[in-house]
Amino acid sequence: MTADVDSERPGERPDRAQAAVGHELFRDDWGIPHLRAADALTLARAQGHATALDRAWQLETERHRVLGTSASHLGAEAVDWDRFVRRARIADTARRCFDRLAPETAAWVTAYVDGVNEGLAEGAERAPEFAAVGLAPGRWERWTPLGVWLSTHILFAGFPTKLWREEVARRLGEDRTTLFATDGPGTAGSNGWLLTGDRTATGAPIVAGDPHRFIEDPGVYQQIRLACPEFDVVGLAVPGIPGIAHFGHTGHVAWAITNAMADYQDLYRERLRRTPDGGVEALGPGGWYRAHAHTETIEVAGAEPERVEVIETDRGPVIIGDGPGAGAGAGAGAGDEAADVAGSEAADGTFISLRYPPRVTGELGFDALPALLRARTVADVDTALDRWVEPVNVVLAADTAGSTLHRVAGHVPVRPYANRLRVVPAEDPAYAWREGETVPLPRTEADGADGIAVMANERGLAAPLGVEFAPHHRARRIRELLGADTDWTSDAQAAVHTDTLLASSRRLLSLLAWAPGLGPAAERLRDRLLRWDRHMDADSTDATLYARLRTDVVHRLAAHPALNGVTGEDDPWRSAAYPALFRPWLAAVPRIGYALESLLTVGLLPYEDRLALVAASAEAVAAAAEETPPAPWGELHRLSPWQALPDLAPDSSDAEAIRPGVAGDHDCVLSTSGVPGVTDLFARGPAARYVWDLGRREDSRWVVPFGASGVPGSAHHRDQTPLWVRGELAPVVTDWNLLHRAKPHSTKPHSTKPHSTSHRPEENPAMTAATEPVAPALRPAVHEQKIEGFGTVRLVPVDPAADAELLHGWVTEERARFWGMADHSLEQVREIYEFVDSLPTHHAYLALRDGVPAALFQTYEPDADPVGECYDVQPGDFGVHLLIAPAEGEGAVKGYTETLLTAFIAYVFSDPAHVRVVVEPDARNEKAIARMVRMGFELGPEIRKPEKTARLAFLTRAALGLGLA
């Protein structure tokens, strides 16, 4: 009997050795993993395993950052971070949040962690960083992904900016508290936009954008595809986190986010005192009470261990202050005010606690993640995001029906506005959060009259939730660009991603235009910059001149007497009151640089003083340019990514590749953000770019700064960098036939021994030694079934090389004439099954009866096979072929073929994605057709194929009484 060659759906049973672990791993030409599994839990495990293979060092780095143990192998420079995450109780909060997950979400996260632990040892063998620091990969706990999410985003709301405002108010006066308000160095920004079908060539929406974050190597975003019977999603995952949180396309609906710039974390000034027994008391609205306190030890490579006291009050963990001195409370009674040591100024008695939603509620929002994967409509995305907590995001989404969404998602507590601005007193009940209450989250229409929605961290939809936002320039420029056309395509979005107009330059150039008394060289500089198109292109020397002028102006402002209280020796970043970790938020020169446009507009200096200052800068920059002509902007404006081991590179060419010169600037749409006044190098920029096409998902696009692999020396470690620099994007491949099946990786038991540094990139499995053929009876089975009175039937993958002779003998017999291979040579048979083996949609199996080959069973997906051109393929259709081995057949055992076919059908319908079995035997094969009718198949029409006229027949789940899964 004939039935056909398989094209597998997401969730189709895995082939070859991958059957043993229940999933399949494919890669596209960029090495991007595409995972397919039988169910969502197996898929989560596969995602963890694949991430461990590609990003083992990154995962180990993140695990240590969660635990506050980075200094144990990175040394003293990591102590500040370790101290902060221990004081902030990140790991303990992650445990709390895990314990509150819905049971099904907890099982899903646990499956991911299991996959990570299974793959870490193998991934670590290829990552040279482990040997460089003498480290073996540690074991992930079930809650570790939640800790990674927390540690990655704990600074997103920019709570250290409140420390800066506190210092500005104290040193310059209360009226100057928000003088420097703008997008600060600690915040993360993004661009995102949505075009409704009225503005696209296909008539379907497009969602596109690029998250701007501190760029890390390996990258913070991982391109990935996750497919199983329930869903098939492409998107940008965060290594260490299951699913796809921020940017995804399910084939039916796509979503994207930007940072809402909301304020949802508070700092409280605490009064603490030491008790006679060494404990700690805190002053709250009801008086003094016992606070939690314990001591931890931070191990430091190459130095002595450091002890840190972890204190938590009713407001939250104390993140600033080393704990009250023991001497202050010695011999004092618990209620003795003499024991209070927290009333002193700044460095000698500042204790500040951090209150953040996950610590208060035990919720992080992870229950939304599985729901996002299963989303098919905008309404599904909307409902899923009702459970989101941290960070607070602006969301855009669209589906294939044309529906759209534009909303804020997250948790913003209800409390006084003063909490958003400054550090507030812990003992005053007026500053308490309203228990159980959250601020209503704004939403608006995304499909307005112009068919355009934009989110770029500006003071827009989320304005009621925050204090400081990004300038409006990026949002306005994106809207301007999109408004110029009504026939947008996916490929055309790159022009928006890479736009370099620096609109914020207008104010400085306006002052330059009216600057008085310029000398000849300065006048030439002025004329040149006023003719400049204000684009920060990589090949532009005018852009470099502007950057020089801006830097000089920033430094002259920093030296101006009006800012004496926060600059020079009085710069808050020099203060010992705050941990060094917060210095980027406390440094005056970067603050001036980021706020330059507003500082040159109002408030700080009279207009004449601003003109004189810019004139002085023009003279200085012009003189320097006469002596040293400016280089192209791209030679100075280079990427400087964060690396846990920044000096580790296999060769100098790789070290150069990681720091390419790029166009753009802080307020461009291409927001490659240096620190104005400090450096032209940039660490913040597009951590990924994406275009989600709702008309044809295969027309979607994406790119990351480096590559899919985090393994130095891998073919896909840096291969996307040239695309990213040029502003180009790679295609999102959705056709499984265009992907490359990855060789199965071993899942050796987890080891704590140090690993070797041999580099065996996953892209070059052929480098491993060839293995001897495995006998069919010893191969892993995709299906095994014991049948009373018949024996045990096992399905094992065909090995084309090992099984070619066996199969050639079967298919060339006269009895197999309807198989269509009677005249094929041994070599031709081998080549055919090698081709079948290479297809992700077609599979061939040997059916073993009690270990003896008894039949050839092939499966296929009709819509990926020529038969799909001959009838209306229905969702859930699944085709099969069956060839019974010689010497068995009808006379050997009564009902032999029907019994085998029953086992094969049980295998097919064990996958809930398979709704109907399709067969198409030769129309002349009356015996096979009659057998199928006896089995319950319903006959369909005859169809003409190039090699035969076939008769279709169908067997549904309902016909067997199985129902739909």
mmCIF file of C-alpha atoms in Angstrom, residues 253 375-386 397 399 403-405 407:
data_model
loop_
_atom_site.group_PDB
_atom_site.id
_atom_site.type_symbol
_atom_site.label_atom_id
_atom_site.label_comp_id
_atom_site.label_asym_id
_atom_site.label_seq_id
_atom_site.Cartn_x
_atom_site.Cartn_y
_atom_site.Cartn_z
ATOM 1 C CA VAL A 253 -0.467 38.942 15.261
ATOM 2 C CA ALA A 375 -1.889 34.966 20.706
ATOM 3 C CA ARG A 376 -3.708 35.013 17.387
ATOM 4 C CA THR A 377 -5.341 38.451 17.569
ATOM 5 C CA VAL A 378 -4.676 41.908 18.938
ATOM 6 C CA ALA A 379 -7.286 41.164 21.597
ATOM 7 C CA ASP A 380 -5.231 38.152 22.716
ATOM 8 C CA VAL A 381 -2.109 40.318 23.036
ATOM 9 C CA ASP A 382 -4.075 42.942 24.926
ATOM 10 C CA THR A 383 -5.422 40.377 27.389
ATOM 11 C CA ALA A 384 -1.997 38.814 27.895
ATOM 12 C CA LEU A 385 -0.412 42.177 28.656
ATOM 13 C CA ASP A 386 -2.964 42.904 31.360
ATOM 14 C CA ALA A 397 0.403 45.456 17.963
ATOM 15 C CA ASP A 399 -3.005 41.372 13.398
ATOM 16 C CA SER A 403 -6.880 45.301 14.078
ATOM 17 C CA THR A 404 -4.356 47.388 16.014
ATOM 18 C CA LEU A 405 -3.361 48.164 19.582
ATOM 19 C CA ARG A 407 -1.354 50.920 25.016
#
